[in-house]
Amino acid sequence: MGGANGATFRGGAGVDHAANGFDPRTLLREFDYGTVSTENGRTVRDWTIRAEDRDIEVAPGVVFPAWTFNGSIPGPTLRATAGDLMRVRFVNDSEHPHTMHFHGIHPAEMDGVPMVGRGIISPGEEFTYTFDAEPFGLHLYHCHVGPLAEHIARGMYGTFIVDPPGGRPPADEMIMVQHGYNTTFDGEGNQLYAVNGIPFVYMNDPIQVRRGELVRIYLVNILEYDPINSFHLHGNFFDYYPTGTRLEPSEFTDTVIQAQGQRGICEIRFPYPGKFMFHAHKSEFADLGWMGFFDVVDGAES
Amino acid sequence: MSTTEESRDAERPMDPDARADAEGPTPAETRTGKSGRVPLWVLVVGLVAVLVAALGGLAAYGGQTLPERLGPPVEELAVERTVIAPGSIELVLRNTGPDPVAVAQVFVNDSYVDFTGADEPIGRLAADTLVLNYPWQDGQPYTVSMLTSTGLVIEHVVDAAVATPEPGFEFLGLMALVGTYVGVLPVLLGMLVLPILRRTSGRVVRVLLALTVGLLAYLALDALLEGLELAALSGGAFGGPVLVFLGAGLAFLALTTVDKVLAGRRPDERDTGSAGMRLAVMIAIGIGLHNLGEGLVIGSAYAVGELALGAALIVGFAAHNTTEGLAIVAPLTTRRPSLWSLVGLGLIAGAPAILGAVIGASVDNAGLSALLFGVGVGAIVQVIIQIVPGLRDRTSGRLLDPAMLGGLGAGVVIMYLTGLLVAA
Ligand SMILES: [Cu+2]
């Protein structure tokens, strides 16, 4: 790598995932369904999410003083089915005040913004956000304490998926959260861009998928300090479902653009084996870390 | 001792020791130290020992009694040299800050690049070299951003990428040729006005000397500004702007010493011709040190491939330097120096440009260059001080008559105008 072969970190090196406490390669396909119970005939899902201050190696040798949900960037991907009751117990173990603000449809006091309902959750305190899983689709959660941009840029965001009743067709599912790191904290763009926490990680370790199998990407943009982000797939086209709130695709394309907070579902079947790149089609972001490979393999075993 | 001090001493009651002091040791006692008092060298050694012990103790334990320095580490890197080769950009870095700096990753024009070097954190004042694997394009600007372990970005801008010339004999020969074009030849050309000067009156020569002071004052200011600019680039590790003034002060002192030695060799220097020659030599040395700085600029510009306007720059410098030859011969109108001594003066003034070009092309160190520019400034100031007494009208004794002021102003204006030719 390097030179005319494209952008890379020094020596093609990666970060110490174990020391970081999370690994984008496994985080890719990790969905947290919570602790499931039934109350009055209704499915209830419980989660505990902790705000934690944590130093994360965001590029080999570069330490970023992050604020996180459950120690990872992005936070865990919560998953429920439309109509479930979601109960998220939020414990603030950070030294800073935070909230959890969920997208979706819910009462004002569950909105997780300052001065509404419980408002700010101070260090050492906790609060349980309780709301219905609706509408179905792909949604965000993030901290909503001021200065808002800093709390997001420090890493306080994650995704929750509300599956439609009856679910979607079976597929190899994965989550891709587009974001960046402003390591100089000057609020002027970012030095690093990534999906799922660490730049270039899927360049060094391509994502294995099977030829002909349906692949479903839950694609989210929560990039701070830059107005838009994008996703481009090489050698293939995909169906795109904006916000995932309808079951019919709006577009058959190889590139989608998302503003901050936008998200959608991409569905692909790879007809050819081999390595196919994907990256931000804002090529500057790609060269600063937001790119990776799919490795399409044949056969029953991947 | 003033009378007031004497009276104050007299009023003070004397203790026995003080009385002994007042009586004083005999000269013999002072020399041999037989007065029973501690010898001087013991006092000196003792004082040094106390100082060393105190400072050592302060260094070892004093710091522990103070709180830790607050805030993030101060990370500073200065790029001392940029070598651009096919497919790679090499940066010689120096840590100019108080804390070690670890270069974790590097991006060029917003693209991360593979690189080698600086595997360990660079300590204070230590240097290291990064070699970036980057397909640069000829003449394009590049911003190299070094991402440190703390996430800080230290930027270095390459204004226009051009392959750095190999510092072989051929290149050094080329620099010598450039130095000759801009230094030696123009000065010698300027000296050709000597025969004309001889036929003019003493008043004209005085005006010409005033013109010379104007020229030199302009050069000194120019070199001072250039030196300060370079010192800023050097990151201040070795003193920054102080380097310029240090160079100036040392050069001034050294040249004053040279002048005193030259003057002392001829104690019965009656004829003004000899004094004129001495002044010419001093002017030549001052201008020579200035041209050393000029050579540095040309050489370092060439080394980083920024001499795009090569010919224009050389013509500009040459025109600029012709006036320097005039300054050298101005004090020689009442004397008939040999051709060889004239050539010698020309070489003293012009040849340092060759040396400067070679140093500039091969060293490319902003701190060193700033120091050498300072040397040029000090030399010129010393020369101006040498010339000024000669400007005085011998009959009226006045220094600043209108003709003199006109000469001064004309000198400054000429330098400014010829300097525009060089403003590439
Ligand atoms: Cu927060």
XYZ file of C-alpha atoms and ligand atoms in Angstrom:
727
model
C 0.000 0.000 0.000
C 0.924 3.615 0.003
C 2.036 5.907 -2.806
C 0.088 5.425 -6.018
C -1.656 2.373 -4.487
C -3.659 4.657 -2.261
C -3.936 6.020 1.215
C -2.764 4.026 4.207
C -1.443 4.402 7.702
C 2.303 3.957 8.198
C 3.328 0.452 7.186
C -0.339 -0.521 6.683
C -0.545 -0.923 10.453
C -3.747 -1.126 12.480
C -4.685 -0.225 16.032
C -4.746 -2.395 19.152
C -8.419 -3.462 19.186
C -8.001 -5.397 22.435
C -6.703 -2.341 24.264
C -9.536 -0.260 22.806
C -12.040 -2.771 24.139
C -13.920 -3.082 20.846
C -13.200 -4.432 17.393
C -14.886 -2.963 14.296
C -14.552 -6.341 12.577
C -16.932 -7.986 15.075
C -18.913 -4.832 15.842
C -19.920 -4.943 12.161
C -22.343 -7.834 12.739
C -23.187 -7.301 16.425
C -26.850 -6.604 17.201
C -27.915 -6.202 20.801
C -31.496 -7.480 21.280
C -31.426 -6.676 24.999
C -32.889 -8.720 27.809
C -36.257 -9.921 26.553
C -39.324 -10.398 28.788
C -43.053 -10.269 28.386
C -45.277 -7.867 30.319
C -49.053 -7.882 29.791
C -48.545 -9.908 26.645
C -46.135 -7.408 25.229
C -42.451 -7.943 24.438
C -40.205 -5.752 26.602
C -36.504 -5.291 25.899
C -34.145 -3.980 28.580
C -30.656 -2.624 28.089
C -28.112 -0.941 30.351
C -25.909 1.606 28.636
C -23.048 3.315 30.471
C -21.449 6.586 29.501
C -17.685 6.122 29.863
C -14.708 8.398 29.265
C -12.123 6.346 27.467
C -8.849 6.883 25.593
C -9.189 5.194 22.229
C -6.395 4.516 19.749
C -8.152 5.906 16.671
C -5.136 5.486 14.378
C -1.930 3.581 15.112
C -0.192 5.610 17.811
C -2.872 8.322 18.025
C -4.866 8.500 21.243
C -8.257 10.220 21.261
C -9.896 11.153 24.598
C -13.355 9.850 23.740
C -16.714 9.935 25.488
C -18.563 6.722 24.704
C -21.669 4.637 25.172
C -20.503 1.276 26.597
C -16.871 2.014 25.720
C -17.093 1.730 21.953
C -17.461 4.100 19.008
C -20.117 3.767 17.785
C -22.123 2.538 20.777
C -23.955 -0.809 20.624
C -26.561 -1.395 17.934
C -29.842 -1.940 19.782
C -32.473 -3.981 17.988
C -36.164 -4.473 18.544
C -39.293 -5.273 16.564
C -42.005 -2.735 15.872
C -44.409 -2.605 18.804
C -41.926 -3.798 21.448
C -41.416 -1.746 24.586
C -37.801 -0.491 24.759
C -36.353 0.269 28.217
C -32.865 1.721 28.172
C -31.287 2.237 31.591
C -28.657 4.913 31.118
C -25.914 5.117 33.765
C -23.575 8.090 33.580
C -20.158 6.764 34.622
C -18.468 9.639 32.782
C -17.099 12.777 34.406
C -19.353 14.865 32.177
C -23.123 15.378 31.993
C -24.824 13.440 29.207
C -28.211 12.218 27.955
C -29.469 9.633 25.514
C -31.602 11.135 22.818
C -33.375 8.551 20.652
C -34.810 9.235 17.230
C -38.180 7.587 16.585
C -41.582 8.447 17.995
C -41.951 8.934 21.775
C -43.248 11.273 24.514
C -41.400 14.539 25.155
C -40.138 13.460 28.587
C -38.321 10.522 26.965
C -36.547 12.745 24.413
C -33.258 13.011 26.331
C -32.652 16.726 25.871
C -31.793 19.279 28.602
C -34.652 20.936 30.481
C -37.289 18.527 29.156
C -38.443 15.634 31.336
C -35.502 14.348 33.371
C -33.124 16.453 31.250
C -29.388 16.176 31.817
C -28.098 13.067 33.589
C -25.221 14.234 35.782
C -22.103 12.167 36.482
C -22.938 9.308 38.844
C -26.680 9.486 38.116
C -28.890 7.288 35.957
C -32.221 7.333 34.188
C -34.287 4.792 32.283
C -35.669 5.873 28.932
C -38.847 3.953 28.137
C -40.586 4.151 24.773
C -42.323 2.134 22.086
C -40.308 0.748 19.195
C -41.734 2.817 16.353
C -41.673 3.466 13.510
C -39.877 0.490 11.991
C -36.663 1.446 10.269
C -33.108 2.409 11.062
C -32.614 5.059 13.735
C -29.992 6.917 15.717
C -29.378 7.596 19.330
C -26.877 10.119 20.600
C -26.087 12.408 23.497
C -27.851 15.770 23.367
C -25.951 17.861 25.930
C -24.363 21.166 24.935
C -22.127 21.839 23.231
C -23.904 19.296 21.097
C -21.223 19.095 18.405
C -18.532 18.218 20.929
C -20.553 15.485 22.621
C -21.163 13.892 19.239
C -17.631 14.445 17.934
C -16.255 12.779 21.074
C -18.086 9.579 20.122
C -21.498 9.600 21.831
C -23.681 7.993 19.192
C -25.080 4.656 18.122
C -27.839 3.061 16.163
C -31.075 1.263 16.909
C -32.971 -0.861 14.465
C -36.707 -1.420 14.614
C -37.572 -4.427 12.482
C -40.904 -4.359 10.664
C -43.538 -6.797 11.901
C -42.624 -10.145 10.402
C -39.091 -8.959 9.750
C -37.154 -8.481 6.508
C -36.004 -11.308 4.223
C -33.085 -13.282 5.655
C -29.716 -11.768 4.781
C -26.122 -11.346 5.889
C -26.713 -8.179 7.909
C -24.194 -5.602 8.980
C -24.093 -2.126 10.476
C -21.953 0.684 9.093
C -21.842 3.937 11.039
C -20.024 6.722 9.180
C -18.199 9.173 11.420
C -14.899 10.950 12.015
C -12.409 12.244 14.573
C -11.423 15.872 14.993
C -8.234 15.060 16.878
C -7.173 18.712 17.149
C -10.547 19.699 18.676
C -10.637 22.851 16.560
C -14.102 22.176 15.155
C -12.709 22.515 11.615
C -13.354 19.218 9.867
C -11.705 15.983 10.912
C -8.293 14.382 10.673
C -9.725 10.865 10.504
C -12.826 9.362 8.872
C -14.130 5.886 9.486
C -17.016 3.446 9.553
C -17.484 1.620 12.842
C -14.721 3.272 14.823
C -11.357 2.740 13.180
C -10.162 4.152 9.817
C -8.964 1.749 7.097
C -9.866 -1.270 9.238
C -11.735 -3.076 6.438
C -8.861 -2.336 4.032
C -6.536 -4.497 6.103
C -9.286 -7.029 6.909
C -11.826 -7.114 4.071
C -15.415 -7.967 4.990
C -16.132 -11.514 3.789
C -19.497 -12.039 2.078
C -20.832 -14.895 -0.052
C -21.461 -14.655 -3.745
C -25.181 -14.552 -4.574
C -26.264 -14.202 -0.931
C -28.367 -11.168 0.042
C -26.240 -8.683 1.972
C -28.019 -5.985 3.992
C -26.082 -2.927 5.155
C -27.605 -0.654 7.775
C -25.871 2.567 6.756
C -25.866 5.572 9.084
C -24.186 8.983 8.898
C -23.390 10.736 12.175
C -20.322 12.584 10.909
C -19.699 15.811 12.848
C -18.151 19.009 11.402
C -18.708 18.020 7.758
C -22.132 18.548 6.204
C -22.450 15.372 4.156
C -21.061 11.900 3.826
C -21.561 9.249 1.208
C -21.220 5.577 0.430
C -20.050 4.183 -2.859
C -19.741 0.516 -3.765
C -17.480 -0.736 -6.551
C -18.546 -3.190 -9.235
C -22.099 -3.596 -7.941
C -25.431 -1.825 -7.447
C -27.724 -1.972 -4.466
C -31.352 -1.280 -3.555
C -31.614 1.675 -1.196
C -34.337 2.081 1.449
C -34.116 5.609 2.974
C -34.474 5.429 6.785
C -35.731 1.869 6.262
C -39.324 2.983 6.963
C -40.733 1.522 3.756
C -40.334 -1.987 2.406
C -39.901 -0.845 -1.191
C -36.538 0.555 -2.305
C -36.445 4.107 -3.575
C -33.414 3.667 -5.741
C -31.107 1.191 -7.458
C -27.687 2.791 -7.279
C -24.023 2.437 -6.406
C -23.729 5.742 -4.508
C -25.854 7.384 -1.829
C -25.412 10.676 -0.048
C -26.420 11.226 3.564
C -26.432 14.405 5.613
C -25.635 14.109 9.307
C -28.425 12.095 10.933
C -29.599 10.505 7.686
C -29.533 6.724 7.297
C -30.812 3.998 5.058
C -30.636 0.320 4.220
C -28.602 -1.019 1.263
C -29.360 -4.488 -0.126
C -26.909 -6.175 -2.511
C -26.261 -9.524 -4.111
C -22.678 -9.804 -5.391
C -22.678 -11.737 -8.677
C -18.890 -11.894 -9.009
C -16.280 -13.156 -6.575
C -13.272 -11.038 -5.669
C -12.403 -7.895 -3.810
C -14.682 -4.888 -4.207
C -13.944 -1.544 -2.641
C -16.430 0.613 -0.789
C -15.725 4.114 0.447
C -16.979 7.640 0.955
C -17.378 9.164 -2.490
C -16.177 12.360 -0.959
C -12.759 11.070 -1.942
C -10.996 13.232 0.634
C -12.797 11.286 3.378
C -11.776 8.032 1.687
C -8.099 9.025 1.682
C -8.430 10.024 5.332
C -9.640 6.583 6.364
C -13.221 5.951 5.220
C -12.656 3.060 2.851
C -12.653 -0.711 2.892
C -13.100 -3.902 0.890
C -15.696 -6.577 0.488
C -14.154 -9.948 -0.234
C -16.791 -11.908 -2.159
C -16.153 -15.637 -1.846
C -17.752 -18.648 -3.458
C -19.267 -21.681 -1.888
C -21.202 -22.770 1.119
C -18.512 -21.715 3.545
C -17.252 -18.169 3.891
C 36.171 57.736 44.046
C 33.884 60.720 44.202
C 33.978 63.058 47.146
C 30.518 62.088 48.343
C 31.529 58.429 48.521
C 34.666 59.386 50.386
C 32.712 61.285 52.974
C 30.209 58.474 53.397
C 33.077 56.072 53.996
C 34.559 58.396 56.532
C 31.356 58.572 58.507
C 30.989 54.797 58.769
C 32.339 53.462 62.088
C 35.225 51.111 61.386
C 35.399 47.610 62.772
C 38.810 45.939 63.094
C 38.497 43.967 59.835
C 37.449 46.991 57.920
C 40.352 48.906 59.350
C 42.715 46.193 58.164
C 41.115 46.465 54.727
C 41.481 50.186 54.755
C 45.155 49.962 55.565
C 45.429 47.421 52.745
C 47.956 44.689 52.110
C 51.327 45.615 50.717
C 51.756 44.862 46.999
C 53.953 41.916 47.901
C 51.284 40.467 50.161
C 48.702 40.747 47.432
C 50.864 38.894 44.951
C 51.873 36.024 47.225
C 48.756 35.889 49.377
C 50.856 35.730 52.504
C 48.601 38.023 54.469
C 47.029 34.990 56.129
C 43.847 35.456 54.098
C 42.428 32.800 51.798
C 44.050 32.863 48.350
C 41.883 34.270 45.549
C 41.750 31.018 43.597
C 40.352 29.179 46.592
C 37.598 31.771 46.851
C 36.807 31.382 43.133
C 36.802 27.585 43.286
C 34.704 27.698 46.447
C 32.168 30.051 44.890
C 31.899 27.899 41.740
C 31.415 24.797 43.906
C 28.620 26.479 45.877
C 26.943 27.617 42.667
C 27.189 24.167 41.093
C 25.854 22.495 44.229
C 22.976 24.962 44.551
C 21.958 24.766 40.896
C 22.375 20.989 40.888
C 20.224 20.697 43.976
C 17.631 22.992 42.454
C 17.581 20.920 39.273
C 17.328 17.633 41.170
C 14.885 18.511 43.947
C 13.513 21.992 43.278
C 11.289 20.779 40.451
C 9.618 18.249 42.737
C 8.392 20.943 45.085
C 6.513 22.671 42.243
C 3.197 21.443 40.834
C 3.182 19.587 37.522
C 2.883 21.813 34.470
C -0.779 22.091 33.575
C -2.307 21.547 30.167
C -1.428 19.263 27.287
C 2.169 18.633 26.216
C 3.692 21.336 24.039
C 4.494 19.695 20.720
C 6.616 21.560 18.203
C 8.461 20.284 15.171
C 10.449 22.422 12.747
C 11.223 21.115 9.286
C 14.885 21.894 8.705
C 15.237 20.407 5.281
C 12.958 19.068 2.570
C 14.368 16.643 0.024
C 12.048 15.819 -2.837
C 12.919 12.717 -4.850
C 10.888 10.742 -7.391
C 7.876 9.326 -5.535
C 8.985 10.515 -2.127
C 9.188 13.556 0.105
C 11.809 13.535 2.834
C 11.570 15.873 5.831
C 14.342 16.472 8.328
C 12.538 17.345 11.557
C 13.782 18.948 14.720
C 11.840 19.023 17.968
C 11.903 22.696 18.945
C 9.501 22.354 21.871
C 9.981 21.326 25.502
C 8.294 17.895 25.264
C 9.034 14.781 23.180
C 6.927 14.488 20.020
C 5.792 11.165 18.540
C 4.828 11.406 14.866
C 2.138 8.725 14.661
C 0.751 9.219 11.155
C 1.230 11.596 8.248
C -1.150 12.840 5.592
C -0.252 14.835 2.508
C -2.979 17.015 0.964
C -5.577 15.116 3.008
C -4.436 11.601 2.176
C -2.711 9.300 4.632
C 0.671 8.123 3.383
C 3.040 5.324 4.200
C 6.342 6.537 5.575
C 9.475 5.458 7.372
C 11.486 7.130 10.111
C 10.769 8.676 13.520
C 9.737 5.309 14.965
C 10.502 6.619 18.447
C 9.344 9.920 19.944
C 11.697 12.762 19.006
C 13.256 14.286 22.125
C 13.831 17.971 22.802
C 16.222 19.439 20.213
C 16.713 15.994 18.678
C 16.310 15.487 14.934
C 14.812 12.713 12.847
C 13.962 12.108 9.213
C 10.638 11.100 7.692
C 10.511 9.609 4.211
C 6.992 9.799 2.788
C 5.867 7.525 -0.022
C 3.889 10.014 -2.097
C 3.482 10.462 -5.862
C 3.925 14.249 -5.983
C 3.559 16.230 -9.207
C 6.053 18.736 -10.530
C 5.472 22.320 -9.429
C 2.410 21.552 -7.284
C 1.973 22.747 -3.692
C 1.737 20.169 -0.903
C 0.713 20.401 2.729
C 2.318 17.706 4.830
C 0.366 17.158 8.064
C 2.058 15.252 10.842
C -0.443 13.737 13.268
C 1.164 13.334 16.678
C 0.306 10.746 19.308
C -1.932 13.278 21.066
C -3.882 14.097 17.911
C -2.177 17.424 17.262
C -1.471 18.263 13.620
C 1.829 19.924 12.711
C 1.800 21.197 9.151
C 4.611 21.822 6.710
C 3.917 23.449 3.357
C 5.944 22.708 0.246
C 5.126 25.678 -1.986
C 6.077 23.966 -5.232
C 7.429 20.452 -5.418
C 10.528 20.135 -7.591
C 13.065 17.333 -7.389
C 15.860 18.413 -5.050
C 19.172 18.601 -6.952
C 21.750 16.036 -5.936
C 24.442 17.840 -3.941
C 27.273 16.528 -6.142
C 30.305 18.335 -7.508
C 28.400 19.375 -10.590
C 25.738 21.083 -8.474
C 28.293 22.780 -6.239
C 30.086 23.963 -9.393
C 26.819 25.429 -10.602
C 26.373 27.231 -7.286
C 29.909 28.610 -7.563
C 29.058 29.924 -11.005
C 25.852 31.551 -9.734
C 27.811 33.079 -6.836
C 30.309 34.507 -9.325
C 27.516 35.969 -11.455
C 25.750 37.695 -8.589
C 28.731 38.455 -6.339
C 32.165 38.819 -7.904
C 31.382 40.157 -11.383
C 28.932 42.927 -10.370
C 31.236 44.206 -7.626
C 34.170 44.359 -10.028
C 31.979 46.098 -12.596
C 30.954 48.661 -10.006
C 34.589 49.348 -9.207
C 35.145 50.467 -12.814
C 33.823 53.909 -11.827
C 37.070 54.606 -9.952
C 38.811 56.516 -12.790
C 35.812 58.807 -13.094
C 35.717 59.366 -9.350
C 39.358 60.446 -9.366
C 38.581 63.384 -11.618
C 35.856 64.714 -9.391
C 36.094 67.019 -6.415
C 36.364 65.986 -2.790
C 32.813 67.152 -2.329
C 31.538 64.671 -4.918
C 33.450 61.883 -3.187
C 31.855 62.825 0.119
C 28.440 62.682 -1.462
C 29.308 59.306 -2.922
C 30.359 58.106 0.541
C 27.028 59.312 1.859
C 25.387 57.387 -0.956
C 27.359 54.356 0.184
C 26.067 54.757 3.732
C 22.559 54.878 2.320
C 23.171 51.709 0.315
C 24.648 49.905 3.279
C 21.921 51.008 5.695
C 19.355 49.612 3.309
C 21.269 46.339 2.983
C 21.556 46.047 6.770
C 17.823 46.542 7.270
C 17.055 44.118 4.438
C 19.352 41.452 5.861
C 17.943 42.003 9.353
C 14.370 41.446 8.164
C 15.362 38.448 6.058
C 17.288 36.985 8.993
C 14.352 37.454 11.374
C 12.036 35.794 8.867
C 14.358 32.791 8.627
C 14.723 32.699 12.403
C 10.953 32.419 12.702
C 11.059 29.413 10.354
C 13.683 27.698 12.477
C 11.135 27.290 15.253
C 13.188 29.155 17.811
C 14.954 26.070 19.143
C 18.357 27.705 19.066
C 17.216 31.152 20.038
C 15.178 32.192 16.993
C 15.495 35.948 16.430
C 18.212 36.101 19.081
C 20.449 34.255 16.608
C 20.312 37.191 14.203
C 21.340 39.683 16.876
C 23.965 37.313 18.220
C 25.497 37.008 14.749
C 25.325 40.777 14.305
C 26.969 41.507 17.646
C 29.761 38.993 17.172
C 30.485 40.196 13.631
C 30.534 43.785 14.819
C 33.006 42.995 17.592
C 35.182 40.847 15.316
C 35.379 43.494 12.591
C 36.116 46.248 15.107
C 38.997 44.125 16.347
C 40.246 43.588 12.781
C 40.061 47.318 12.186
C 42.001 48.129 15.352
C 44.687 45.601 14.425
C 44.980 47.034 10.902
C 45.232 50.551 12.333
C 47.779 49.513 14.956
C 50.143 48.083 12.353
C 50.662 51.549 10.871
C 50.984 53.864 13.837
C 52.276 56.823 11.818
C 49.552 56.749 9.247
C 49.744 60.266 7.947
C 48.651 60.050 4.354
C 44.942 59.693 3.870
C 45.559 57.193 1.082
C 46.439 54.443 3.527
C 43.441 55.265 5.671
C 41.335 55.204 2.517
C 42.594 51.743 1.654
C 41.848 50.531 5.158
C 38.320 51.884 4.872
C 37.941 50.229 1.468
C 39.023 46.887 2.950
C 36.552 47.249 5.794
C 33.751 48.137 3.383
C 34.694 45.147 1.231
C 34.601 42.819 4.245
C 31.229 44.196 5.348
C 29.768 43.844 1.893
C 31.358 40.401 1.602
C 29.558 39.195 4.727
C 26.354 40.679 3.338
C 26.882 38.827 0.068
C 27.394 35.638 2.058
C 23.801 36.041 3.185
C 22.660 36.798 -0.358
C 24.408 33.644 -1.571
C 22.619 31.660 1.131
C 19.254 32.847 -0.138
C 20.062 31.891 -3.713
C 21.579 28.546 -2.767
C 18.760 27.447 -0.487
C 16.146 28.609 -3.002
C 17.896 26.568 -5.658
C 18.167 23.541 -3.379
C 14.427 23.400 -2.817
C 13.764 24.040 -6.481
C 12.223 27.445 -5.969
C 14.548 29.319 -8.281
C 11.953 29.186 -11.027
C 12.862 32.688 -12.133
C 16.553 31.814 -12.115
C 17.779 34.221 -14.783
C 15.665 37.136 -13.541
C 16.864 36.584 -10.012
C 20.489 36.488 -11.084
C 20.168 39.656 -13.187
C 18.373 41.375 -10.316
C 20.983 40.494 -7.749
C 23.750 41.444 -10.160
C 22.330 44.927 -10.789
C 21.813 45.334 -7.080
C 25.387 44.372 -6.326
C 27.013 46.646 -8.920
C 26.383 49.537 -6.567
C 28.446 47.730 -3.960
C 31.562 48.082 -6.126
C 30.987 51.821 -6.137
C 30.879 51.809 -2.345
C 34.230 50.049 -2.133
C 36.153 52.401 -4.408
C 34.614 55.602 -3.052
C 37.333 55.989 -0.367
C 40.139 55.320 -2.894
C 39.919 58.463 -5.027
C 43.024 60.111 -3.554
C 45.230 57.100 -4.098
C 46.344 54.874 -6.945
C 45.826 51.315 -5.782
C 47.322 48.542 -7.881
C 45.066 46.567 -10.156
C 45.686 43.494 -8.018
C 44.647 45.181 -4.825
C 41.452 46.276 -6.575
C 40.777 42.716 -7.725
C 41.526 41.585 -4.190
C 38.948 44.021 -2.811
C 36.435 42.785 -5.386
C 37.014 39.202 -4.324
C 36.720 40.017 -0.616
C 33.355 41.613 -1.314
C 32.063 39.239 -3.992
C 33.483 35.782 -3.383
C 31.483 35.145 -0.162
C 28.417 34.976 -2.426
C 29.921 31.774 -3.883
C 30.515 30.364 -0.413
C 26.997 31.373 0.635
C 25.413 29.725 -2.403
C 27.277 26.479 -1.737
C 26.371 26.506 1.971
C 22.781 27.478 1.230
C 22.374 24.722 -1.332
C 23.866 21.998 0.825
C 22.905 22.923 4.405
C 19.391 24.401 4.176
C 19.136 25.081 7.900
C 17.008 28.070 8.812
C 18.714 28.605 12.175
C 22.228 28.637 10.713
C 21.109 30.894 7.885
C 19.566 33.330 10.375
C 22.861 33.469 12.262
C 24.785 34.167 9.033
C 22.344 36.907 8.056
C 22.993 38.429 11.472
C 26.730 38.332 10.730
C 26.039 40.334 7.575
C 24.028 42.914 9.518
C 26.750 43.375 12.149
C 29.399 43.728 9.458
C 27.498 46.427 7.631
C 26.749 48.399 10.794
C 30.443 48.328 11.656
C 31.336 49.609 8.179
C 28.799 52.422 8.402
C 30.371 53.533 11.671
C 33.751 53.519 9.892
C 32.552 55.675 7.034
C 30.560 58.304 8.914
C 33.576 60.363 10.196
C 34.789 60.702 6.587
C 31.550 62.408 5.640
C 32.326 65.459 7.754
C 33.074 68.596 5.737
C 36.726 69.381 6.479
C 36.289 73.143 6.208
C 32.968 73.677 7.957
C 33.115 70.573 10.157
C 29.442 69.974 9.442
C 28.210 66.439 8.998
C 24.686 66.809 7.713
C 24.532 69.298 4.874
C 21.887 69.022 2.136
C 24.292 67.318 -0.289
C 25.094 64.678 2.296
C 21.441 64.026 3.092
C 20.711 63.846 -0.641
C 23.456 61.243 -1.037
C 22.082 59.177 1.838
C 18.558 59.288 0.457
C 19.733 58.459 -3.057
C 21.578 55.408 -1.710
C 18.477 54.082 -0.010
C 16.333 54.716 -3.088
C 18.818 53.040 -5.458
C 18.890 49.940 -3.258
C 15.130 49.905 -3.037
C 14.735 50.171 -6.798
C 17.357 47.555 -7.673
C 15.898 45.389 -4.896
C 12.607 45.355 -6.795
C 14.368 43.465 -9.588
C 15.031 40.649 -7.115
C 11.541 40.549 -5.642
C 10.678 37.386 -7.501
Cu -22.739 13.777 26.143
